[in-house]
Coordinates of C-alpha atoms in Angstrom, one line a residue:
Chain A
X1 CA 7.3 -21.5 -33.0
X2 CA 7.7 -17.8 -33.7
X3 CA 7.8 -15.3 -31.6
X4 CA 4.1 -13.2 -32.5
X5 CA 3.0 -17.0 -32.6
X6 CA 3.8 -17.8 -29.0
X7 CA 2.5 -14.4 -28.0
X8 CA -0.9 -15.2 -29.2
X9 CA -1.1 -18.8 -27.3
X10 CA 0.1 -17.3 -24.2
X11 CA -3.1 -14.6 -24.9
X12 CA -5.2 -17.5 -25.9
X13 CA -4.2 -19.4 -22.1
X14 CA -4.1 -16.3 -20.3
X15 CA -7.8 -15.8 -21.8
X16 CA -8.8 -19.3 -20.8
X17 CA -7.2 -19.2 -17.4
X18 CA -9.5 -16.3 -16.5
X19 CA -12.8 -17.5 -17.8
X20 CA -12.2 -20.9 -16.2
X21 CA -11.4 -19.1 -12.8
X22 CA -14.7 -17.3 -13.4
X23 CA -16.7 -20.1 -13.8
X24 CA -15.4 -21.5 -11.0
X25 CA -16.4 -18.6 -8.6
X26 CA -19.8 -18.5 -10.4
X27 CA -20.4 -22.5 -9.7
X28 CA -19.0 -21.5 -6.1
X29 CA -20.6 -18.3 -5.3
X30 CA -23.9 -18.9 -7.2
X31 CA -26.5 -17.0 -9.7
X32 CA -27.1 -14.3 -6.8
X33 CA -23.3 -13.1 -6.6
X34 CA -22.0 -13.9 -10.5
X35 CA -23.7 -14.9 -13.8
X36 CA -21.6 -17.3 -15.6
X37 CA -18.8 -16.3 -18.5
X38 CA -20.8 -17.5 -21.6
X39 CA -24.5 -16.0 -20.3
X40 CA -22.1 -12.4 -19.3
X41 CA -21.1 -12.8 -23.5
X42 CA -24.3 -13.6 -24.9
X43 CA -26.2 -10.6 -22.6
X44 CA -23.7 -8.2 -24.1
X45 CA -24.2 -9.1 -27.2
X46 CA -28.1 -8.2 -26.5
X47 CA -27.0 -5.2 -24.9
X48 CA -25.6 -4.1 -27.9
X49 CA -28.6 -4.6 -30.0
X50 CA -30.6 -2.1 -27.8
X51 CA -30.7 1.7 -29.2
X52 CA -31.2 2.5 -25.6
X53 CA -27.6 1.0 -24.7
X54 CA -25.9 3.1 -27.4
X55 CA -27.6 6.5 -26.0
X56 CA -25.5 5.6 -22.6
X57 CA -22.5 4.5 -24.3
X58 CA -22.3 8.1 -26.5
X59 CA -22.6 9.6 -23.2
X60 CA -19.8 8.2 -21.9
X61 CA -17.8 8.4 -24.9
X62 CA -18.4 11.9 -25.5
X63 CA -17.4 12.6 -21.3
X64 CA -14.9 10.6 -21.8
X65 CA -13.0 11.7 -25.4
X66 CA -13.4 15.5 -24.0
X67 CA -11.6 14.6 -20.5
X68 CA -8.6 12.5 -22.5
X69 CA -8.2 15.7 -24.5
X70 CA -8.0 18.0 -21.7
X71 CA -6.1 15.8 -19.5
X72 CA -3.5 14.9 -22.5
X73 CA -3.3 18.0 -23.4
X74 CA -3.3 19.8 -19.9
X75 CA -0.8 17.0 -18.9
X76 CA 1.7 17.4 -21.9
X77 CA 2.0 21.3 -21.4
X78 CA 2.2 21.1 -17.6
X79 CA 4.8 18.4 -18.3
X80 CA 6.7 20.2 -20.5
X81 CA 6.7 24.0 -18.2
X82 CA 7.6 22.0 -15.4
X83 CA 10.5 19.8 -17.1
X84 CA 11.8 23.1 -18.9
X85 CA 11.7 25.3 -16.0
X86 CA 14.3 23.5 -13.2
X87 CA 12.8 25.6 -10.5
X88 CA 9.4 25.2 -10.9
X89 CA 10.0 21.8 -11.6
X90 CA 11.9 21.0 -8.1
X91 CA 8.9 22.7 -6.2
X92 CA 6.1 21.6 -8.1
X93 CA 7.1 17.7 -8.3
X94 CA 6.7 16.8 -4.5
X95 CA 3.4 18.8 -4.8
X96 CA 2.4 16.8 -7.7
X97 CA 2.9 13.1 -6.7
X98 CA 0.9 14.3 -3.3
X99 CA -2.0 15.1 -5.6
X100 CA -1.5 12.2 -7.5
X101 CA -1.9 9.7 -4.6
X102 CA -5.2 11.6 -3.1
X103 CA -8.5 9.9 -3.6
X104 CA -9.8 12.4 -5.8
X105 CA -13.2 10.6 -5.1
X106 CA -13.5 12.8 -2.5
X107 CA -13.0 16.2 -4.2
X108 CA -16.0 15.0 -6.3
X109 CA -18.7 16.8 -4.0
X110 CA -16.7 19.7 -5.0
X111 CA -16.7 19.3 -9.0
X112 CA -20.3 18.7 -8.6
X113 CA -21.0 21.7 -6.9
X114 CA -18.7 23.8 -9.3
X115 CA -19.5 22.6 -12.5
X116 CA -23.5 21.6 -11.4
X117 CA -24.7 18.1 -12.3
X118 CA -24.4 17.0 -15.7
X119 CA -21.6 16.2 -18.4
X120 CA -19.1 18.7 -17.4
X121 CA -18.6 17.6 -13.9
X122 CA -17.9 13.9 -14.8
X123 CA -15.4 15.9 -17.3
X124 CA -13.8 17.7 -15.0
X125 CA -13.4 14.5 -13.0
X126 CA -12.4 12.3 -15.5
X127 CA -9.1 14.9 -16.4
X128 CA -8.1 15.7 -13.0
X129 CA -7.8 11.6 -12.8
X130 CA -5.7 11.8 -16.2
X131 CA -3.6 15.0 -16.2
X132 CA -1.4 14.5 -13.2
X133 CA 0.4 11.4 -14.5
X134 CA 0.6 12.5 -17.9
X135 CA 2.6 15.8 -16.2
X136 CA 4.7 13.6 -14.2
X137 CA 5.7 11.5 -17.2
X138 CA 6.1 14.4 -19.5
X139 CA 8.4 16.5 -16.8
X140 CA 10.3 13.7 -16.2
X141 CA 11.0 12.6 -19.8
X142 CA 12.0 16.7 -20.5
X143 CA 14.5 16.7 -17.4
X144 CA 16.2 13.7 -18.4
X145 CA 16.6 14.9 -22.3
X146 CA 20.2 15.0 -23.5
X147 CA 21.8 18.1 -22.6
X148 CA 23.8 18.3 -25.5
X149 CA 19.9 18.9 -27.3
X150 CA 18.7 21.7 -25.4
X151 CA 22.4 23.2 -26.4
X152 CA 22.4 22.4 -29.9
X153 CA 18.6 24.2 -30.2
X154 CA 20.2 27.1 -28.2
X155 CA 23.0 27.4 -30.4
X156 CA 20.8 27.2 -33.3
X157 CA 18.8 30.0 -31.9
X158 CA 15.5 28.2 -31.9
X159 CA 12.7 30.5 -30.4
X160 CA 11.3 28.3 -26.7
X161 CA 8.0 27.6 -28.7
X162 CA 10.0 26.2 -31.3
X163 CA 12.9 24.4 -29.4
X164 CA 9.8 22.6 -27.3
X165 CA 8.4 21.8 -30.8
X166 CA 10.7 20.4 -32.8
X167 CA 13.5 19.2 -30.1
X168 CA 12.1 18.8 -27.0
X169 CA 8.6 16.8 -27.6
X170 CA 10.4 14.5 -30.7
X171 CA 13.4 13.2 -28.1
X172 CA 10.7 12.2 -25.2
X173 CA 7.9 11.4 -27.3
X174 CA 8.5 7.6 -26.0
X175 CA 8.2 8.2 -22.6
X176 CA 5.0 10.6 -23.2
X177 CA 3.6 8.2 -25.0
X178 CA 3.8 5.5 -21.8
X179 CA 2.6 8.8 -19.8
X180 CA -0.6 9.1 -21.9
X181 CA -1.3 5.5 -21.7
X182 CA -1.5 5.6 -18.1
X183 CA -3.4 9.1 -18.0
X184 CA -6.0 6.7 -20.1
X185 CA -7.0 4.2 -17.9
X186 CA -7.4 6.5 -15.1
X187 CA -9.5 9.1 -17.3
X188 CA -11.5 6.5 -17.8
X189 CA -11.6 5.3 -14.4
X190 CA -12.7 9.0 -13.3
X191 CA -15.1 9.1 -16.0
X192 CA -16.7 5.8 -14.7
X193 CA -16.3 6.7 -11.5
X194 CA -18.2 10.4 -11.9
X195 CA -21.0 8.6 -13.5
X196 CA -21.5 6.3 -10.7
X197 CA -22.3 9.1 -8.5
X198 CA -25.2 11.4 -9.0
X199 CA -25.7 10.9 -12.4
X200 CA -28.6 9.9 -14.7
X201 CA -26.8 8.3 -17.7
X202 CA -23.7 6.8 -18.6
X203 CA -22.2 3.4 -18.5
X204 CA -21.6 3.9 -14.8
X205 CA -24.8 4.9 -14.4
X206 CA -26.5 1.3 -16.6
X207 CA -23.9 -0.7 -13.9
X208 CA -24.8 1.3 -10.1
X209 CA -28.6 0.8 -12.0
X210 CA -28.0 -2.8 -12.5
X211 CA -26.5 -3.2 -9.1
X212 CA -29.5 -1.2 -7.5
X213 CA -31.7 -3.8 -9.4
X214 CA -29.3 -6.7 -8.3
X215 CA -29.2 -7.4 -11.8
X216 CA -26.0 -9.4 -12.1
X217 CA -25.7 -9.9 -15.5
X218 CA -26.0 -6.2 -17.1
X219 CA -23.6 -5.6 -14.2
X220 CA -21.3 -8.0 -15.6
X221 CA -21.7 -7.7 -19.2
X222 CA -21.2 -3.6 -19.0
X223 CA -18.0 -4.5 -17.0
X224 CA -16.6 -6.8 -19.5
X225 CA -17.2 -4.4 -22.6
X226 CA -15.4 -1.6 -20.6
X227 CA -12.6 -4.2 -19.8
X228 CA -12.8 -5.4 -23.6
X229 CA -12.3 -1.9 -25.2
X230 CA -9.9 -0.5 -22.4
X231 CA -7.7 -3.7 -23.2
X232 CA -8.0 -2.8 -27.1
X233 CA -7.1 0.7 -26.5
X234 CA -4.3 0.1 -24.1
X235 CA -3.2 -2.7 -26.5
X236 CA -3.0 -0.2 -28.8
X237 CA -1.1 2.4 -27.2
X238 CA 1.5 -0.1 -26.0
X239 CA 2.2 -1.3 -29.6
X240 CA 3.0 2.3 -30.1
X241 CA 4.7 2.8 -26.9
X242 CA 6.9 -0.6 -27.5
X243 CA 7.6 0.9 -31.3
X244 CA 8.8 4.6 -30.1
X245 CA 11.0 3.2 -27.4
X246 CA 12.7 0.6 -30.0
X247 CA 13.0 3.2 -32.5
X248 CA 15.2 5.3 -30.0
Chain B
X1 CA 14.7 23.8 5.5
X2 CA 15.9 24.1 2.1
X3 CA 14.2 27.2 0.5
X4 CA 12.7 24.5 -2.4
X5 CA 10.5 23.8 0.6
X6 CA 9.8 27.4 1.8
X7 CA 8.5 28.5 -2.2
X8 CA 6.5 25.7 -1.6
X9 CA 4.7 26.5 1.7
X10 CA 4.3 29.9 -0.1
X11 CA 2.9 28.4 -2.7
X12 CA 0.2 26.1 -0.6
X13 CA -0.5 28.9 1.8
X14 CA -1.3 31.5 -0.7
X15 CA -3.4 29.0 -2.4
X16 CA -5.7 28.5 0.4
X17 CA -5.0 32.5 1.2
X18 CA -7.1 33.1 -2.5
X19 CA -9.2 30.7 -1.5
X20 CA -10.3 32.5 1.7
X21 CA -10.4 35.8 0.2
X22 CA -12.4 34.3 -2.7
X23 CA -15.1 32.8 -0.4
X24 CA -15.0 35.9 2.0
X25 CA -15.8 38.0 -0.5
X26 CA -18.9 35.8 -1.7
X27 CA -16.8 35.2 -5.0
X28 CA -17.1 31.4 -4.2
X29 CA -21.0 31.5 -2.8
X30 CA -21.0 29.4 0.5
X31 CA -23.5 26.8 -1.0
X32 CA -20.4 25.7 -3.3
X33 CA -17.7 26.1 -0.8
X34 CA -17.4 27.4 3.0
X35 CA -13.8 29.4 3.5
X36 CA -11.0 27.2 4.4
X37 CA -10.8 28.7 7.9
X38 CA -14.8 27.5 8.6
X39 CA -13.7 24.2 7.1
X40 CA -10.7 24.1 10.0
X41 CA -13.2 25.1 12.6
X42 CA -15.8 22.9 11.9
X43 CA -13.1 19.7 11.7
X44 CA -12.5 20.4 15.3
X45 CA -16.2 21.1 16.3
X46 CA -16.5 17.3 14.8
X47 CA -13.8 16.0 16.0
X48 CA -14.4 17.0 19.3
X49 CA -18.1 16.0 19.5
X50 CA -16.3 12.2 18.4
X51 CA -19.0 11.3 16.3
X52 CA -16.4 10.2 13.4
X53 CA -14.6 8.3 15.4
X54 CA -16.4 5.5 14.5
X55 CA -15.9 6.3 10.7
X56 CA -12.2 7.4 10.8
X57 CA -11.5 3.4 12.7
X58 CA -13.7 1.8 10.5
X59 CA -11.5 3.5 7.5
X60 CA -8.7 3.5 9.1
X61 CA -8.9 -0.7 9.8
X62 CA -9.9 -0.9 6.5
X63 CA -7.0 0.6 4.8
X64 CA -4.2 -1.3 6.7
X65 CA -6.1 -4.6 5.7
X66 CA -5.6 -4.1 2.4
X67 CA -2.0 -2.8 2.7
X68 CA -0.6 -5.6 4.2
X69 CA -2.4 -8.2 2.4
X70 CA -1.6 -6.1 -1.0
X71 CA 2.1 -6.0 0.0
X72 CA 2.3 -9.5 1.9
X73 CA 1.3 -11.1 -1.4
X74 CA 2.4 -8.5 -4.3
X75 CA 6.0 -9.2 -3.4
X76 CA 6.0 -12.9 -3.6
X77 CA 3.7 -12.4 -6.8
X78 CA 6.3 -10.3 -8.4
X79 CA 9.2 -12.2 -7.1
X80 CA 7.4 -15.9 -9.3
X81 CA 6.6 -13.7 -12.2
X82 CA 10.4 -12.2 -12.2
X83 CA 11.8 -16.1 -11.9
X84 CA 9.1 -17.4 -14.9
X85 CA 9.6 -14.8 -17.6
X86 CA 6.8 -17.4 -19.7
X87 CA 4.5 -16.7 -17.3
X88 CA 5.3 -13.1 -16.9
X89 CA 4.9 -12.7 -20.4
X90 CA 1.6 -14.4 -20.7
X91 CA 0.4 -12.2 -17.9
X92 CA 2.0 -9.1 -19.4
X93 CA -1.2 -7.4 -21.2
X94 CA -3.2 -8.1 -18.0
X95 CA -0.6 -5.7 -15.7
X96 CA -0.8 -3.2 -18.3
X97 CA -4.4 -3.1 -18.8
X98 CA -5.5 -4.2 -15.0
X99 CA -6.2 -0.1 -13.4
X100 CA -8.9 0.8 -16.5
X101 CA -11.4 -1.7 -15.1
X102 CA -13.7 0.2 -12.7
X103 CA -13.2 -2.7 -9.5
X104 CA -16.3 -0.9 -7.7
X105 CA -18.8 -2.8 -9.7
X106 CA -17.3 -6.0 -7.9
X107 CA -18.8 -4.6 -4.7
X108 CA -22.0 -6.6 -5.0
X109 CA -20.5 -9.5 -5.8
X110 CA -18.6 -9.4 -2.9
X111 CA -21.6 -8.7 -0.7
X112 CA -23.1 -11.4 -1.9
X113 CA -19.5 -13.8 -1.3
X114 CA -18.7 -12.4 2.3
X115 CA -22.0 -10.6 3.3
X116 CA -22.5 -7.1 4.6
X117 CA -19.2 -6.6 6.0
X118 CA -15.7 -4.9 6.0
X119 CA -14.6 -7.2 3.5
X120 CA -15.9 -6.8 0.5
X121 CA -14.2 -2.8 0.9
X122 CA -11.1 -4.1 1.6
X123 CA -11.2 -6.8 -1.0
X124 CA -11.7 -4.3 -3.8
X125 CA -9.1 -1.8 -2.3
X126 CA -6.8 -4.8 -2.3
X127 CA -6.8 -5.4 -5.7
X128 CA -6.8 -1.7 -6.0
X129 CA -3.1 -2.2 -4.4
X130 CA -1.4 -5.8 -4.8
X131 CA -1.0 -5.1 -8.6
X132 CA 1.0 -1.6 -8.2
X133 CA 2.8 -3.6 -5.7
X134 CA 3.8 -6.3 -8.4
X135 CA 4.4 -4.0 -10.7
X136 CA 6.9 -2.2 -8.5
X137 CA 8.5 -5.7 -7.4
X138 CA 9.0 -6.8 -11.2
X139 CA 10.3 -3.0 -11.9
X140 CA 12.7 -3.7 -8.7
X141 CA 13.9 -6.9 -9.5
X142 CA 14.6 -6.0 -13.6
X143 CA 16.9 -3.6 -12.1
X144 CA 19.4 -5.7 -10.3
X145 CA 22.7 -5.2 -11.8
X146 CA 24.2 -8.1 -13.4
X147 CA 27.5 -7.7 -12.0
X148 CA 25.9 -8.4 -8.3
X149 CA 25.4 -12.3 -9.4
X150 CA 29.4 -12.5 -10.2
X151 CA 29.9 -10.8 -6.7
X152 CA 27.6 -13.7 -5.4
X153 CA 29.7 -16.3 -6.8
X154 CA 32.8 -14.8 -5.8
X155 CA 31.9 -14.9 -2.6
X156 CA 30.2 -18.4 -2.7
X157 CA 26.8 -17.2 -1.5
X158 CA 23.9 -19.6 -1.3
X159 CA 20.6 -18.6 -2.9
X160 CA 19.4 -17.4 0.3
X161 CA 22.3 -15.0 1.2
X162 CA 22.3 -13.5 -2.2
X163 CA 18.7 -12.8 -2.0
X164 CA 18.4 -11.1 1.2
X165 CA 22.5 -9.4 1.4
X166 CA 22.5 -8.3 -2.4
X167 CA 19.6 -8.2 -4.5
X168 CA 17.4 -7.0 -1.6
X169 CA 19.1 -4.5 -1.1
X170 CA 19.5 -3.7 -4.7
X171 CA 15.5 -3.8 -5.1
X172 CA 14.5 -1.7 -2.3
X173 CA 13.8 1.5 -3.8
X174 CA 11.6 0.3 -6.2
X175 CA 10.1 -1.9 -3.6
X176 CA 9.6 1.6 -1.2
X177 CA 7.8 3.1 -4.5
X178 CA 5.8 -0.1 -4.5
X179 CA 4.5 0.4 -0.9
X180 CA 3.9 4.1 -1.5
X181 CA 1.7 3.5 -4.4
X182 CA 0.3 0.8 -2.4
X183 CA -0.9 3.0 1.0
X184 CA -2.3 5.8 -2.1
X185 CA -3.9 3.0 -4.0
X186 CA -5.3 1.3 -0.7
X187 CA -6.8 4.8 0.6
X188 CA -8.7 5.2 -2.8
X189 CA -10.0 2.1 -3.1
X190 CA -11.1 2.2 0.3
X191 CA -12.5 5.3 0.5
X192 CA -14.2 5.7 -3.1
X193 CA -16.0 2.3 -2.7
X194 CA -17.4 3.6 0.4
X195 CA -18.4 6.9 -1.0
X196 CA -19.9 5.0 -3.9
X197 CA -21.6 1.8 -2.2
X198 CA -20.5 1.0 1.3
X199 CA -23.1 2.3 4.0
X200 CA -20.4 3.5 6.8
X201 CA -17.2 4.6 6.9
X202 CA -15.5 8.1 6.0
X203 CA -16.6 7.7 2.5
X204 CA -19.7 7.5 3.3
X205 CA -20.0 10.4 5.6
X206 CA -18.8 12.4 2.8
X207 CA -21.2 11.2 0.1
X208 CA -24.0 11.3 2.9
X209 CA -23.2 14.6 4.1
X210 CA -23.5 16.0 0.1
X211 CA -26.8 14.2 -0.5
X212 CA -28.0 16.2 2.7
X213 CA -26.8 19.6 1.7
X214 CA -24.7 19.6 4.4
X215 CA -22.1 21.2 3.6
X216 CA -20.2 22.5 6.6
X217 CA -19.2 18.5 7.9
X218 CA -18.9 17.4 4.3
X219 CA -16.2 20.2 4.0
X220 CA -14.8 19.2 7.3
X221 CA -14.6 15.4 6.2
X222 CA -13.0 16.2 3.0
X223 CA -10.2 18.1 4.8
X224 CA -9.8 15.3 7.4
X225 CA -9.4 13.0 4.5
X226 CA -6.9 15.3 2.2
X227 CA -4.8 16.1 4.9
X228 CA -4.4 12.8 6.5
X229 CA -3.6 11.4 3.3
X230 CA -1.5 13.7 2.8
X231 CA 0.7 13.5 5.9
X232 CA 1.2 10.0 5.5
X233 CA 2.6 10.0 2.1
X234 CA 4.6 12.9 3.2
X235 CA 5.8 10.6 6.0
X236 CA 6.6 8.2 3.4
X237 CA 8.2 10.2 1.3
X238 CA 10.7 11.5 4.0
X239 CA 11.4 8.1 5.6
X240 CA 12.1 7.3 1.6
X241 CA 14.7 10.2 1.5
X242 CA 16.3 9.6 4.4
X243 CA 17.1 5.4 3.4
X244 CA 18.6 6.5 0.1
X245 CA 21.0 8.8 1.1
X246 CA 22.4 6.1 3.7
X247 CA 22.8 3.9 0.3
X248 CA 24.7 6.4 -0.8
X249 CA 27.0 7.1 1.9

C-alpha cells in the first residue's frame, strides 16, 4: 500500500474508533447525558439549514478572525523583539511562560470591564489566549537562527527592518509556522470560552444555551462542527508546517 | 541573584507601580479596577474572615486529582504510543488537533454520568492535562540518543535496567516540561469550568463575585488565584533548574 493510502485507513479507523466509543457511552450513559453519533450528524446538518445558526456562526467568525490577526500578528513582532534583543529576551522569557500557564479565565472579569460587554472583549480574550505562544515560538526560532545569517545581513549592511524581513522571518518561518498553529487552537479556545460567559450570541453562547435548556443534541452537534473545522484548519496548517520544515 | 532577575522585579514592580498610580489618580475608575494595594488588603480581610477556605480546598483537591491521574496515565499512554509507531500515527491528527475543542461543554454530560459532584471538574481538567502529558512523553522518548541502546548492550542490560538507568534518565526533561504543562493545564481546566459551570469552588467565587458587582473580593480572588499559580510554576521552574545543572555536572 502507499504511504498517503495507509494514512487515510489509519484516519478512516481512528474515525471509527471514536464514534464506536461514542455510541458506546451514549447506550451506557443514556438520551439524558449524550445523544447518539448519527442523530449529533443529522442535527447539524439541520442546524446548518437555519439562517438563525449562521447569524451566531458570523459572530464568532468575525471575533474570532480579528483575535487570530491580532494575536499572530502581536505574537510574531513580540517574537521577533524579544529573539533579536538578547536582553530583553533573557528577562522577558521566564515572565512569558508564567503568563502562559495562568488561567486567563480569570482575567476575563477584567476584559469585560475594560473593553464593556460585546465583540471586543471576547476579542481581547481570544488574542491574549493566542499571542503568548506565538511569541514564545517566534523568540525561540530567532535565538536559535544561524549566526553566520545575522552576520552575513550585517555585513551586507541590511537596515534591522530589512534584516528581520528578508533574513530573519524566511530562516524561522518553519518553526513560526508550528507557533501560529498552536496560537490557533487556543484563540479559538478564548474565543469560545469569552462567549460562554456573559454573552448573548456566538457559538458559545448556542452551546451554554443548549446546556441551560439541557438540550443534548444542539450541545453536541455545535461541538462537533467546532471540532470538524478546527481539525480542517489545523490539518491545514500542519500540511504547511510538515512542508516548511522538509523544505529546510 | 543574578541581575536578569533584579530587571525583572523592576519590571513587575513598576508595572503594578503604574497600575497604582493609574487607579489612584481615577485614570482606571474603581468600578473597572480597585488599586493593587486595596486588592492586597482586601485578600487578607478575606482570608482572614476564612470564608474561602472552603473554595481554595475544594480547588485546591480538585487540581491535584487531575494532576496525578493526568500524569499517572499520560506517561504510560505516551510510553505504548512511542513502542507502536502504527498506532501513534493513526492517532497523530487527534494530538495535534485535541486543545481547539472547547472540553467545558462536556460538563453536562458529566453531570449527568457522575452527578453533582467534584468529578465531572476534575474529569474535564484531566483531559485538559493527560494529553500535554503525552505529548511531552512522546517528545521525551523521540529524543533518546541512539547511541544509549549500543551502551545498553555493551553492558548487557535487560529491558528493565535500560529503561529505568538510561533512557529515563535521558527522558526526564521533557518529562519535567510535561508535568509543568500538566499542573498549568490542570489549574485552567479546573478553574475555568468552575467559573463557567460549576456552582462552588474559586472559579466560581470569581464569576459570582462579578455578576454581583462586587468588585473588591472579585479583585481579591483573582489575585489569590494569579499569584498562587504563579508561585507554583515558579517552584517548578526552579526545582527544573536546579535537576539540570546536576545532569550536567
Amino acid at each position: 500500500m502507499t504511504k498517503a493510502g495507509s494514512r487515510i485507513v489509519d484516519l478512516v479507523l481512528l474515525i471509527a474508533v471514536i464514534v464506536a466509543v461514542w455510541q458506546g457511552i451514549y447506550l451506557l450513559a443514556g438520551d439524558a447525558a449524550l445523544s447518539a453519533p448519527l442523530e449529533t450528524v443529522r442535527h447539524a446538518i439541520e442546524l446548518l439549514a437555519r439562517p438563525r445558526f449562521w447569524l451566531d456562526i458570523g459572530e464568532s467568525a468575525h471575533a474570532f478572525a480579528y483575535a487570530l490577526v491580532i494575536a499572530w500578528l502581536g505574537g510574531v513582532g513580540i517574537g521577533v523583539w524579544l529573539g533579536g534583543h538578547r536582553l530583553s529576551g533573557d528577562v522577558a522569557e521566564p515572565i512569558l511562560v508564567a503568563l502562559y500557564s495562568l488561567p486567563k479565565v480569570t482575567l476575563y472579569p477584567l476584559i469585560l470591564l475594560l473593553f464593556g460587554l460585546g465583540i471586543s472583549a471576547k476579542i481581547a480574550f481570544g488574542a491574549i489566549h493566542g499571542i503568548i505562544p506565538v511569541a514564545i515560538f517566534t523568540m525561540n526560532a530567532i535565538r536559535n537562527i544561524k549566526p553566520v545569517y545575522v552576520k552575513t545581513a550585517w555585513t551586507m549592511g541590511l537596515s534591522p527592518l530589512a534584516t528581520v524581513r528578508t533574513v530573519l522571518i524566511p530562516a524561522c518561518l518553519p518553526e513560526i509556522v508550528s507557533g501560529l498553529r498552536v496560537g490557533f487552537s487556543l484563540t479559538l479556545l478564548g474565543v469560545l470560552i469569552g462567549e460562554m460567559f456573559a454573552s448573548k450570541r456566538g457559538l458559545g453562547f448556542v452551546i451554554m444555551n443548549a446546556i441551560g435548556l439541557n438540550d443534548v443534541r444542539t450541545m453536541l452537534a455545535v461541538t462537533l462542527l467546532l471540532f470538524v473545522f478546527a481539525a480542517l484548519a489545523n490539518s491545514a496548517l500542519l500540511a504547511l508546517d510538515r512542508h516548511l520544515h522538509k523544505r529546510v | 541573584m543574578t541581575p536578569l532577575t533584579w530587571i525583572r522585579i523592576i519590571l513587575v514592580a513598576a508595572f503594578f507601580g503604574v497600575l497604582e498610580i493609574l487607579c489612584r489618580t481615577r485614570v482606571i475608575k474603581p468600578v473597572t479596577m480597585i488599586p493593587p494595594s486595596e486588592m492586597v488588603r482586601e485578600l487578607g480581610a478575606l482570608l482572614a474572615s476564612g470564608s474561602i477556605y472552603d473554595d481554595i480546598r475544594q480547588t485546591l483537591a480538585a487540581v491535584a486529582i487531575a494532576l496525578v491521574l493526568a500524569v499517572v496515565s499520560g506517561f504510560p499512554i505516551g510510553v505504548v504510543l512511542h513502542a507502536v509507531p502504527r498506532l501513534r500515527r493513526a492517532v497523530d491528527p487527534l494530538l495535534a488537533t485535541y486543545y481547539a475543542v472547547p472540553f467545558f461543554v462536556f460538563y453536562p454530560v458529566l453531570v449527568a454520568i457522575f452527578g453533582l459532584s467534584q468529578w465531572p471538574v476534575i474529569v474535564i481538567a484531566f483531559m485538559f492535562a493527560v494529553v500535554a502529558m503525552v505529548i511531552s512523553t512522546l517528545n521525551g522518548l523521540d529524543r533518546i540518543p541512539r547511541v544509549l541502546d549500543k551502551v545498553a548492550r555493551i553492558h548487557n542490560m535487560g529491558a528493565v535496567e535500560t529503561a529505568l538507568r538510561l533512557k529515563l534518565p535521558a527522558a526526564a526533561p521533557h518529562l519535567f516540561t510535561g508535568l509543568k504543562l500538566a499542573v498549568a493545564y490542570s489549574f485552567i481546566g479546573v478553574i475555568a469550568c468552575e467559573f463557567i459551570m460549576a456552582a462552588s469552588g474559586l472559579g466560581y467565587a470569581i464569576a459570582y463575585a462579578y455578576n454581583n458587582f462586587d468588585n473588591r473580593t472579585m479583585y481579591a480572588l483573582m489575585l489569590f488565584v494569579l499569584a498562587l499559580v504563579t508561585t507554583i510554576n515558579m517552584a517548578l521552574h526552579v526545582w527544573e533548574r536546579r535537576l539540570l545543572r546536576r545532569r550536567v555536572r
